[in-house]
Amino acid sequence: SAVISQKPSRDICQRGTSLTIQCQVDSQVTMMFWYRQQPGQSLTLIATANQGSEATYESGFVIDKFPISRPNLTFSTLTVSNMSPEDSSIYLCSVEKAGETQYFGPGTRLLVL
Amino acid sequence: QQPVQSPQAVILREGEDAVINCSSSKALYSVHWYRQKHGEAPVFLMILLKGGEQKGHEKISASFNEKKQQSSLYLTASQLSYSGTYFCGTLYSGSARQLTFGSGTQLTVLP
């Protein structure tokens, strides 16, 4: 398994500002992902964070809005840019270790006013 | 394409059994089951690989029917702690490593 931490755990932000969420894993992992989960909804993949190269975004998500970094095999950041109330959600980091399943971090609860 | 989960919700009494299904229209490589309690992150339960393998975890087991491209999660003699939302995540044959999650099944176990 993997121990994953996310910072911040929750935040309240003003419209038009940006928030950077950090994800730290206790061991090297092959893949890191960022998901969004609206209250009562399923998990929607935003992007795959690639170490040393640009992230791979899913349909409906763009780099200008959700820039992602992954400088090494244990750390990644997701920035939610120019926020609007529609960005209010839970943002989850997940990781996959070689040959295993995905494990999720505790999530970041974001409220945009 | 998102896998289809059924039922959407189920309410049980302690000790009763439940089955949650996850179906795909695309060829599956593996199915991953998670349980998420309110306000918490999804927790991994088990993985089913192509080949019809059946796995178990406490009184929770699952099967994978390759012909039907379907997985079923079986909860036997349910406990209060089983309450939560169950998600299946699917990996498709020949595609990238990211999971596609179903819409979830909300399970409530009453005393």
mmCIF file of N, CA and C in Angstrom, chain A:
data_model
loop_
_atom_site.group_PDB
_atom_site.id
_atom_site.type_symbol
_atom_site.label_atom_id
_atom_site.label_comp_id
_atom_site.label_asym_id
_atom_site.label_seq_id
_atom_site.Cartn_x
_atom_site.Cartn_y
_atom_site.Cartn_z
ATOM 1 N N SER A 1 0.846 -1.203 0.000
ATOM 2 C CA SER A 1 0.000 0.000 0.000
ATOM 3 C C SER A 1 0.874 1.244 0.000
ATOM 4 N N ALA A 2 0.252 2.403 0.186
ATOM 5 C CA ALA A 2 0.989 3.659 0.182
ATOM 6 C C ALA A 2 0.333 4.628 1.160
ATOM 7 N N VAL A 3 1.169 5.404 1.818
ATOM 8 C CA VAL A 3 0.660 6.446 2.716
ATOM 9 C C VAL A 3 0.754 7.774 1.980
ATOM 10 N N ILE A 4 -0.381 8.419 1.808
ATOM 11 C CA ILE A 4 -0.461 9.632 0.995
ATOM 12 C C ILE A 4 -0.969 10.785 1.841
ATOM 13 N N SER A 5 -0.317 11.912 1.748
ATOM 14 C CA SER A 5 -0.801 13.097 2.454
ATOM 15 C C SER A 5 -1.094 14.197 1.442
ATOM 16 N N GLN A 6 -2.066 15.004 1.753
ATOM 17 C CA GLN A 6 -2.436 16.134 0.911
ATOM 18 C C GLN A 6 -2.502 17.392 1.769
ATOM 19 N N LYS A 7 -2.059 18.500 1.171
ATOM 20 C CA LYS A 7 -2.150 19.801 1.817
ATOM 21 C C LYS A 7 -2.683 20.823 0.845
ATOM 22 N N PRO A 8 -3.576 21.717 1.224
ATOM 23 C CA PRO A 8 -4.262 21.719 2.520
ATOM 24 C C PRO A 8 -5.361 20.659 2.551
ATOM 25 N N SER A 9 -5.896 20.379 3.718
ATOM 26 C CA SER A 9 -6.998 19.418 3.802
ATOM 27 C C SER A 9 -8.311 20.079 3.386
ATOM 28 N N ARG A 10 -8.413 21.373 3.615
ATOM 29 C CA ARG A 10 -9.583 22.133 3.183
ATOM 30 C C ARG A 10 -9.213 23.603 3.059
ATOM 31 N N ASP A 11 -9.965 24.321 2.244
ATOM 32 C CA ASP A 11 -9.712 25.759 2.104
ATOM 33 C C ASP A 11 -10.959 26.438 1.578
ATOM 34 N N ILE A 12 -11.086 27.690 1.937
ATOM 35 C CA ILE A 12 -12.141 28.556 1.416
ATOM 36 C C ILE A 12 -11.447 29.676 0.663
ATOM 37 N N CYS A 13 -11.767 29.836 -0.604
ATOM 38 C CA CYS A 13 -11.056 30.794 -1.455
ATOM 39 C C CYS A 13 -12.026 31.763 -2.106
ATOM 40 N N GLN A 14 -11.484 32.878 -2.506
ATOM 41 C CA GLN A 14 -12.279 33.887 -3.197
ATOM 42 C C GLN A 14 -12.247 33.648 -4.701
ATOM 43 N N ARG A 15 -13.292 33.998 -5.330
ATOM 44 C CA ARG A 15 -13.396 33.918 -6.800
ATOM 45 C C ARG A 15 -12.220 34.647 -7.448
ATOM 46 N N GLY A 16 -11.648 34.053 -8.480
ATOM 47 C CA GLY A 16 -10.565 34.687 -9.232
ATOM 48 C C GLY A 16 -9.169 34.375 -8.721
ATOM 49 N N THR A 17 -9.064 33.775 -7.566
ATOM 50 C CA THR A 17 -7.755 33.426 -7.020
ATOM 51 C C THR A 17 -7.363 32.003 -7.438
ATOM 52 N N SER A 18 -6.168 31.590 -7.051
ATOM 53 C CA SER A 18 -5.665 30.252 -7.378
ATOM 54 C C SER A 18 -5.253 29.540 -6.106
ATOM 55 N N LEU A 19 -5.343 28.212 -6.126
ATOM 56 C CA LEU A 19 -4.943 27.397 -4.989
ATOM 57 C C LEU A 19 -4.087 26.244 -5.486
ATOM 58 N N THR A 20 -2.978 26.006 -4.817
ATOM 59 C CA THR A 20 -2.125 24.873 -5.157
ATOM 60 C C THR A 20 -2.254 23.804 -4.090
ATOM 61 N N ILE A 21 -2.549 22.588 -4.530
ATOM 62 C CA ILE A 21 -2.721 21.441 -3.646
ATOM 63 C C ILE A 21 -1.498 20.548 -3.802
ATOM 64 N N GLN A 22 -0.951 20.115 -2.669
ATOM 65 C CA GLN A 22 0.230 19.258 -2.694
ATOM 66 C C GLN A 22 -0.143 17.820 -2.345
ATOM 67 N N CYS A 23 0.552 16.896 -2.970
ATOM 68 C CA CYS A 23 0.365 15.473 -2.709
ATOM 69 C C CYS A 23 1.733 14.836 -2.496
ATOM 70 N N GLN A 24 1.914 14.207 -1.339
ATOM 71 C CA GLN A 24 3.187 13.589 -0.975
ATOM 72 C C GLN A 24 2.956 12.119 -0.646
ATOM 73 N N VAL A 25 3.789 11.246 -1.214
ATOM 74 C CA VAL A 25 3.683 9.800 -0.973
ATOM 75 C C VAL A 25 4.902 9.342 -0.195
ATOM 76 N N ASP A 26 4.727 8.296 0.603
ATOM 77 C CA ASP A 26 5.819 7.846 1.464
ATOM 78 C C ASP A 26 6.822 6.967 0.738
ATOM 79 N N SER A 27 6.559 6.614 -0.515
ATOM 80 C CA SER A 27 7.490 5.782 -1.277
ATOM 81 C C SER A 27 7.339 6.107 -2.755
ATOM 82 N N GLN A 28 8.318 5.696 -3.538
ATOM 83 C CA GLN A 28 8.271 5.993 -4.967
ATOM 84 C C GLN A 28 7.130 5.215 -5.625
ATOM 85 N N VAL A 29 6.421 5.884 -6.491
ATOM 86 C CA VAL A 29 5.306 5.263 -7.187
ATOM 87 C C VAL A 29 5.460 5.480 -8.684
ATOM 88 N N THR A 30 4.859 4.577 -9.445
ATOM 89 C CA THR A 30 4.978 4.688 -10.893
ATOM 90 C C THR A 30 4.060 5.775 -11.448
ATOM 91 N N MET A 31 2.852 5.859 -10.930
ATOM 92 C CA MET A 31 1.897 6.790 -11.506
ATOM 93 C C MET A 31 1.188 7.584 -10.409
ATOM 94 N N MET A 32 0.891 8.849 -10.739
ATOM 95 C CA MET A 32 0.123 9.711 -9.851
ATOM 96 C C MET A 32 -1.013 10.333 -10.654
ATOM 97 N N PHE A 33 -2.167 10.425 -10.023
ATOM 98 C CA PHE A 33 -3.352 10.940 -10.702
ATOM 99 C C PHE A 33 -4.024 12.002 -9.829
ATOM 100 N N TRP A 34 -4.765 12.867 -10.494
ATOM 101 C CA TRP A 34 -5.605 13.846 -9.787
ATOM 102 C C TRP A 34 -7.053 13.655 -10.208
ATOM 103 N N TYR A 35 -7.929 13.549 -9.184
ATOM 104 C CA TYR A 35 -9.356 13.362 -9.417
ATOM 105 C C TYR A 35 -10.127 14.523 -8.791
ATOM 106 N N ARG A 36 -11.338 14.715 -9.289
ATOM 107 C CA ARG A 36 -12.281 15.660 -8.681
ATOM 108 C C ARG A 36 -13.538 14.890 -8.340
ATOM 109 N N GLN A 37 -14.103 15.181 -7.179
ATOM 110 C CA GLN A 37 -15.335 14.531 -6.762
ATOM 111 C C GLN A 37 -16.309 15.570 -6.229
ATOM 112 N N GLN A 38 -17.388 15.773 -6.956
ATOM 113 C CA GLN A 38 -18.456 16.653 -6.488
ATOM 114 C C GLN A 38 -19.241 15.913 -5.404
ATOM 115 N N PRO A 39 -19.866 16.620 -4.467
ATOM 116 C CA PRO A 39 -20.618 15.970 -3.396
ATOM 117 C C PRO A 39 -21.629 14.972 -3.936
ATOM 118 N N GLY A 40 -21.575 13.746 -3.424
ATOM 119 C CA GLY A 40 -22.528 12.726 -3.832
ATOM 120 C C GLY A 40 -22.300 12.145 -5.219
ATOM 121 N N GLN A 41 -21.176 12.504 -5.829
ATOM 122 C CA GLN A 41 -20.914 12.054 -7.198
ATOM 123 C C GLN A 41 -19.735 11.083 -7.232
ATOM 124 N N SER A 42 -19.469 10.600 -8.430
ATOM 125 C CA SER A 42 -18.361 9.671 -8.612
ATOM 126 C C SER A 42 -17.044 10.431 -8.742
ATOM 127 N N LEU A 43 -15.999 9.677 -9.000
ATOM 128 C CA LEU A 43 -14.666 10.244 -9.126
ATOM 129 C C LEU A 43 -14.377 10.519 -10.599
ATOM 130 N N THR A 44 -13.989 11.735 -10.905
ATOM 131 C CA THR A 44 -13.688 12.129 -12.279
ATOM 132 C C THR A 44 -12.204 12.433 -12.395
ATOM 133 N N LEU A 45 -11.548 11.750 -13.314
ATOM 134 C CA LEU A 45 -10.112 11.947 -13.493
ATOM 135 C C LEU A 45 -9.841 13.276 -14.174
ATOM 136 N N ILE A 46 -8.985 14.083 -13.567
ATOM 137 C CA ILE A 46 -8.570 15.343 -14.172
ATOM 138 C C ILE A 46 -7.384 15.100 -15.103
ATOM 139 N N ALA A 47 -6.341 14.464 -14.549
ATOM 140 C CA ALA A 47 -5.129 14.268 -15.336
ATOM 141 C C ALA A 47 -4.226 13.246 -14.673
ATOM 142 N N THR A 48 -3.313 12.720 -15.471
ATOM 143 C CA THR A 48 -2.229 11.872 -14.992
ATOM 144 C C THR A 48 -0.992 12.739 -14.900
ATOM 145 N N ALA A 49 -0.378 12.742 -13.715
ATOM 146 C CA ALA A 49 0.826 13.548 -13.509
ATOM 147 C C ALA A 49 2.043 12.726 -13.914
ATOM 148 N N ASN A 50 2.764 13.171 -14.900
ATOM 149 C CA ASN A 50 3.907 12.447 -15.423
ATOM 150 C C ASN A 50 5.203 13.051 -14.879
ATOM 151 N N GLN A 51 6.067 12.200 -14.381
ATOM 152 C CA GLN A 51 7.318 12.683 -13.832
ATOM 153 C C GLN A 51 8.251 13.110 -14.945
ATOM 154 N N GLY A 52 8.658 14.353 -14.927
ATOM 155 C CA GLY A 52 9.606 14.855 -15.909
ATOM 156 C C GLY A 52 9.005 15.314 -17.217
ATOM 157 N N SER A 53 7.704 15.243 -17.352
ATOM 158 C CA SER A 53 7.068 15.718 -18.572
ATOM 159 C C SER A 53 5.690 16.285 -18.259
ATOM 160 N N GLU A 54 5.057 16.850 -19.277
ATOM 161 C CA GLU A 54 3.751 17.485 -19.075
ATOM 162 C C GLU A 54 2.695 16.456 -18.700
ATOM 163 N N ALA A 55 1.747 16.879 -17.874
ATOM 164 C CA ALA A 55 0.661 15.992 -17.470
ATOM 165 C C ALA A 55 -0.239 15.660 -18.656
ATOM 166 N N THR A 56 -0.931 14.542 -18.550
ATOM 167 C CA THR A 56 -1.876 14.115 -19.583
ATOM 168 C C THR A 56 -3.275 14.402 -19.078
ATOM 169 N N TYR A 57 -3.995 15.293 -19.755
ATOM 170 C CA TYR A 57 -5.307 15.754 -19.291
ATOM 171 C C TYR A 57 -6.441 14.986 -19.960
ATOM 172 N N GLU A 58 -7.496 14.789 -19.190
ATOM 173 C CA GLU A 58 -8.698 14.155 -19.707
ATOM 174 C C GLU A 58 -9.563 15.204 -20.404
ATOM 175 N N SER A 59 -10.481 14.703 -21.194
ATOM 176 C CA SER A 59 -11.386 15.590 -21.916
ATOM 177 C C SER A 59 -12.139 16.493 -20.941
ATOM 178 N N GLY A 60 -12.146 17.774 -21.251
ATOM 179 C CA GLY A 60 -12.843 18.732 -20.409
ATOM 180 C C GLY A 60 -11.957 19.439 -19.402
ATOM 181 N N PHE A 61 -10.710 19.034 -19.310
ATOM 182 C CA PHE A 61 -9.756 19.651 -18.381
ATOM 183 C C PHE A 61 -8.543 20.145 -19.166
ATOM 184 N N VAL A 62 -8.106 21.373 -18.880
ATOM 185 C CA VAL A 62 -7.004 21.971 -19.636
ATOM 186 C C VAL A 62 -5.913 22.445 -18.697
ATOM 187 N N ILE A 63 -4.716 22.519 -19.259
ATOM 188 C CA ILE A 63 -3.544 22.848 -18.468
ATOM 189 C C ILE A 63 -3.602 24.262 -17.906
ATOM 190 N N ASP A 64 -4.185 25.194 -18.635
ATOM 191 C CA ASP A 64 -4.250 26.567 -18.144
ATOM 192 C C ASP A 64 -5.086 26.681 -16.878
ATOM 193 N N LYS A 65 -6.090 25.847 -16.753
ATOM 194 C CA LYS A 65 -6.981 25.872 -15.602
ATOM 195 C C LYS A 65 -6.440 25.010 -14.454
ATOM 196 N N PHE A 66 -5.829 23.876 -14.802
ATOM 197 C CA PHE A 66 -5.354 22.925 -13.796
ATOM 198 C C PHE A 66 -3.889 22.564 -14.059
ATOM 199 N N PRO A 67 -2.968 23.509 -13.932
ATOM 200 C CA PRO A 67 -1.557 23.144 -14.113
ATOM 201 C C PRO A 67 -1.098 22.148 -13.058
ATOM 202 N N ILE A 68 -0.312 21.171 -13.493
ATOM 203 C CA ILE A 68 0.148 20.086 -12.623
ATOM 204 C C ILE A 68 1.653 19.982 -12.738
ATOM 205 N N SER A 69 2.289 19.746 -11.606
ATOM 206 C CA SER A 69 3.720 19.459 -11.625
ATOM 207 C C SER A 69 3.974 18.125 -10.950
ATOM 208 N N ARG A 70 5.050 17.455 -11.378
ATOM 209 C CA ARG A 70 5.504 16.231 -10.711
ATOM 210 C C ARG A 70 7.027 16.202 -10.826
ATOM 211 N N PRO A 71 7.709 16.856 -9.905
ATOM 212 C CA PRO A 71 9.169 16.969 -9.998
ATOM 213 C C PRO A 71 9.916 15.684 -9.688
ATOM 214 N N ASN A 72 9.296 14.762 -8.956
ATOM 215 C CA ASN A 72 9.961 13.493 -8.636
ATOM 216 C C ASN A 72 8.909 12.392 -8.470
ATOM 217 N N LEU A 73 9.346 11.220 -8.001
ATOM 218 C CA LEU A 73 8.466 10.050 -7.960
ATOM 219 C C LEU A 73 7.600 9.989 -6.702
ATOM 220 N N THR A 74 7.688 10.980 -5.815
ATOM 221 C CA THR A 74 6.895 10.947 -4.586
ATOM 222 C C THR A 74 6.064 12.198 -4.354
ATOM 223 N N PHE A 75 6.083 13.161 -5.274
ATOM 224 C CA PHE A 75 5.441 14.451 -5.020
ATOM 225 C C PHE A 75 4.801 15.007 -6.278
ATOM 226 N N SER A 76 3.613 15.621 -6.099
ATOM 227 C CA SER A 76 2.940 16.275 -7.204
ATOM 228 C C SER A 76 2.105 17.432 -6.663
ATOM 229 N N THR A 77 1.874 18.422 -7.505
ATOM 230 C CA THR A 77 0.981 19.517 -7.142
ATOM 231 C C THR A 77 -0.057 19.716 -8.234
ATOM 232 N N LEU A 78 -1.232 20.144 -7.805
ATOM 233 C CA LEU A 78 -2.316 20.533 -8.706
ATOM 234 C C LEU A 78 -2.710 21.953 -8.341
ATOM 235 N N THR A 79 -2.752 22.826 -9.310
ATOM 236 C CA THR A 79 -3.207 24.195 -9.069
ATOM 237 C C THR A 79 -4.566 24.377 -9.721
ATOM 238 N N VAL A 80 -5.487 24.927 -8.976
ATOM 239 C CA VAL A 80 -6.790 25.303 -9.522
ATOM 240 C C VAL A 80 -6.730 26.819 -9.737
ATOM 241 N N SER A 81 -6.752 27.229 -10.994
ATOM 242 C CA SER A 81 -6.497 28.628 -11.336
ATOM 243 C C SER A 81 -7.781 29.403 -11.581
ATOM 244 N N ASN A 82 -7.707 30.717 -11.302
ATOM 245 C CA ASN A 82 -8.829 31.613 -11.599
ATOM 246 C C ASN A 82 -10.150 30.971 -11.191
ATOM 247 N N MET A 83 -10.241 30.664 -9.912
ATOM 248 C CA MET A 83 -11.359 29.863 -9.422
ATOM 249 C C MET A 83 -12.713 30.556 -9.503
ATOM 250 N N SER A 84 -13.717 29.744 -9.704
ATOM 251 C CA SER A 84 -15.110 30.185 -9.657
ATOM 252 C C SER A 84 -15.855 29.237 -8.720
ATOM 253 N N PRO A 85 -17.073 29.600 -8.298
ATOM 254 C CA PRO A 85 -17.825 28.703 -7.395
ATOM 255 C C PRO A 85 -18.009 27.295 -7.961
ATOM 256 N N GLU A 86 -18.004 27.145 -9.285
ATOM 257 C CA GLU A 86 -18.150 25.821 -9.901
ATOM 258 C C GLU A 86 -16.958 24.911 -9.618
ATOM 259 N N ASP A 87 -15.859 25.476 -9.181
ATOM 260 C CA ASP A 87 -14.671 24.687 -8.844
ATOM 261 C C ASP A 87 -14.748 24.114 -7.435
ATOM 262 N N SER A 88 -15.762 24.483 -6.690
ATOM 263 C CA SER A 88 -15.938 23.925 -5.345
ATOM 264 C C SER A 88 -16.138 22.420 -5.456
ATOM 265 N N SER A 89 -15.287 21.675 -4.773
ATOM 266 C CA SER A 89 -15.295 20.221 -4.938
ATOM 267 C C SER A 89 -14.277 19.619 -3.983
ATOM 268 N N ILE A 90 -14.180 18.299 -4.033
ATOM 269 C CA ILE A 90 -13.099 17.599 -3.342
ATOM 270 C C ILE A 90 -12.098 17.177 -4.400
ATOM 271 N N TYR A 91 -10.832 17.490 -4.160
ATOM 272 C CA TYR A 91 -9.765 17.123 -5.091
ATOM 273 C C TYR A 91 -8.918 16.036 -4.434
ATOM 274 N N LEU A 92 -8.788 14.927 -5.151
ATOM 275 C CA LEU A 92 -8.105 13.760 -4.590
ATOM 276 C C LEU A 92 -6.879 13.401 -5.432
ATOM 277 N N CYS A 93 -5.816 13.132 -4.737
ATOM 278 C CA CYS A 93 -4.611 12.607 -5.366
ATOM 279 C C CYS A 93 -4.649 11.085 -5.213
ATOM 280 N N SER A 94 -4.261 10.362 -6.233
ATOM 281 C CA SER A 94 -4.133 8.916 -6.090
ATOM 282 C C SER A 94 -2.826 8.464 -6.718
ATOM 283 N N VAL A 95 -2.336 7.317 -6.261
ATOM 284 C CA VAL A 95 -1.064 6.803 -6.757
ATOM 285 C C VAL A 95 -1.204 5.334 -7.098
ATOM 286 N N GLU A 96 -0.384 4.903 -8.017
ATOM 287 C CA GLU A 96 -0.312 3.477 -8.329
ATOM 288 C C GLU A 96 1.132 3.031 -8.222
ATOM 289 N N LYS A 97 1.328 1.976 -7.468
ATOM 290 C CA LYS A 97 2.647 1.357 -7.403
ATOM 291 C C LYS A 97 2.666 0.222 -8.426
ATOM 292 N N ALA A 98 3.822 -0.063 -8.937
ATOM 293 C CA ALA A 98 3.959 -1.041 -10.004
ATOM 294 C C ALA A 98 3.274 -2.353 -9.638
ATOM 295 N N GLY A 99 2.345 -2.780 -10.499
ATOM 296 C CA GLY A 99 1.680 -4.057 -10.284
ATOM 297 C C GLY A 99 0.594 -4.053 -9.246
ATOM 298 N N GLU A 100 0.275 -2.888 -8.662
ATOM 299 C CA GLU A 100 -0.761 -2.841 -7.637
ATOM 300 C C GLU A 100 -1.934 -1.986 -8.104
ATOM 301 N N THR A 101 -2.844 -1.720 -7.207
ATOM 302 C CA THR A 101 -3.999 -0.906 -7.525
ATOM 303 C C THR A 101 -3.711 0.556 -7.224
ATOM 304 N N GLN A 102 -4.728 1.386 -7.299
ATOM 305 C CA GLN A 102 -4.586 2.795 -6.948
ATOM 306 C C GLN A 102 -4.994 3.022 -5.492
ATOM 307 N N TYR A 103 -4.237 3.890 -4.843
ATOM 308 C CA TYR A 103 -4.539 4.275 -3.464
ATOM 309 C C TYR A 103 -4.787 5.779 -3.450
ATOM 310 N N PHE A 104 -5.753 6.195 -2.625
ATOM 311 C CA PHE A 104 -6.165 7.593 -2.616
ATOM 312 C C PHE A 104 -5.661 8.338 -1.388
ATOM 313 N N GLY A 105 -5.331 9.596 -1.604
ATOM 314 C CA GLY A 105 -5.037 10.483 -0.500
ATOM 315 C C GLY A 105 -6.326 10.923 0.172
ATOM 316 N N PRO A 106 -6.206 11.667 1.284
ATOM 317 C CA PRO A 106 -7.389 12.047 2.071
ATOM 318 C C PRO A 106 -8.259 13.100 1.411
ATOM 319 N N GLY A 107 -7.747 13.769 0.383
ATOM 320 C CA GLY A 107 -8.562 14.756 -0.316
ATOM 321 C C GLY A 107 -8.390 16.168 0.207
ATOM 322 N N THR A 108 -8.684 17.125 -0.650
ATOM 323 C CA THR A 108 -8.694 18.550 -0.304
ATOM 324 C C THR A 108 -10.085 19.087 -0.604
ATOM 325 N N ARG A 109 -10.745 19.590 0.419
ATOM 326 C CA ARG A 109 -12.105 20.121 0.267
ATOM 327 C C ARG A 109 -12.028 21.607 -0.010
ATOM 328 N N LEU A 110 -12.455 21.999 -1.194
ATOM 329 C CA LEU A 110 -12.324 23.381 -1.652
ATOM 330 C C LEU A 110 -13.699 24.015 -1.785
ATOM 331 N N LEU A 111 -13.841 25.187 -1.185
ATOM 332 C CA LEU A 111 -15.058 25.988 -1.328
ATOM 333 C C LEU A 111 -14.658 27.327 -1.899
ATOM 334 N N VAL A 112 -15.272 27.701 -3.012
ATOM 335 C CA VAL A 112 -14.978 28.972 -3.653
ATOM 336 C C VAL A 112 -16.193 29.882 -3.510
ATOM 337 N N LEU A 113 -15.932 31.053 -2.946
ATOM 338 C CA LEU A 113 -17.037 32.001 -2.709
ATOM 339 C C LEU A 113 -17.098 33.080 -3.766
#
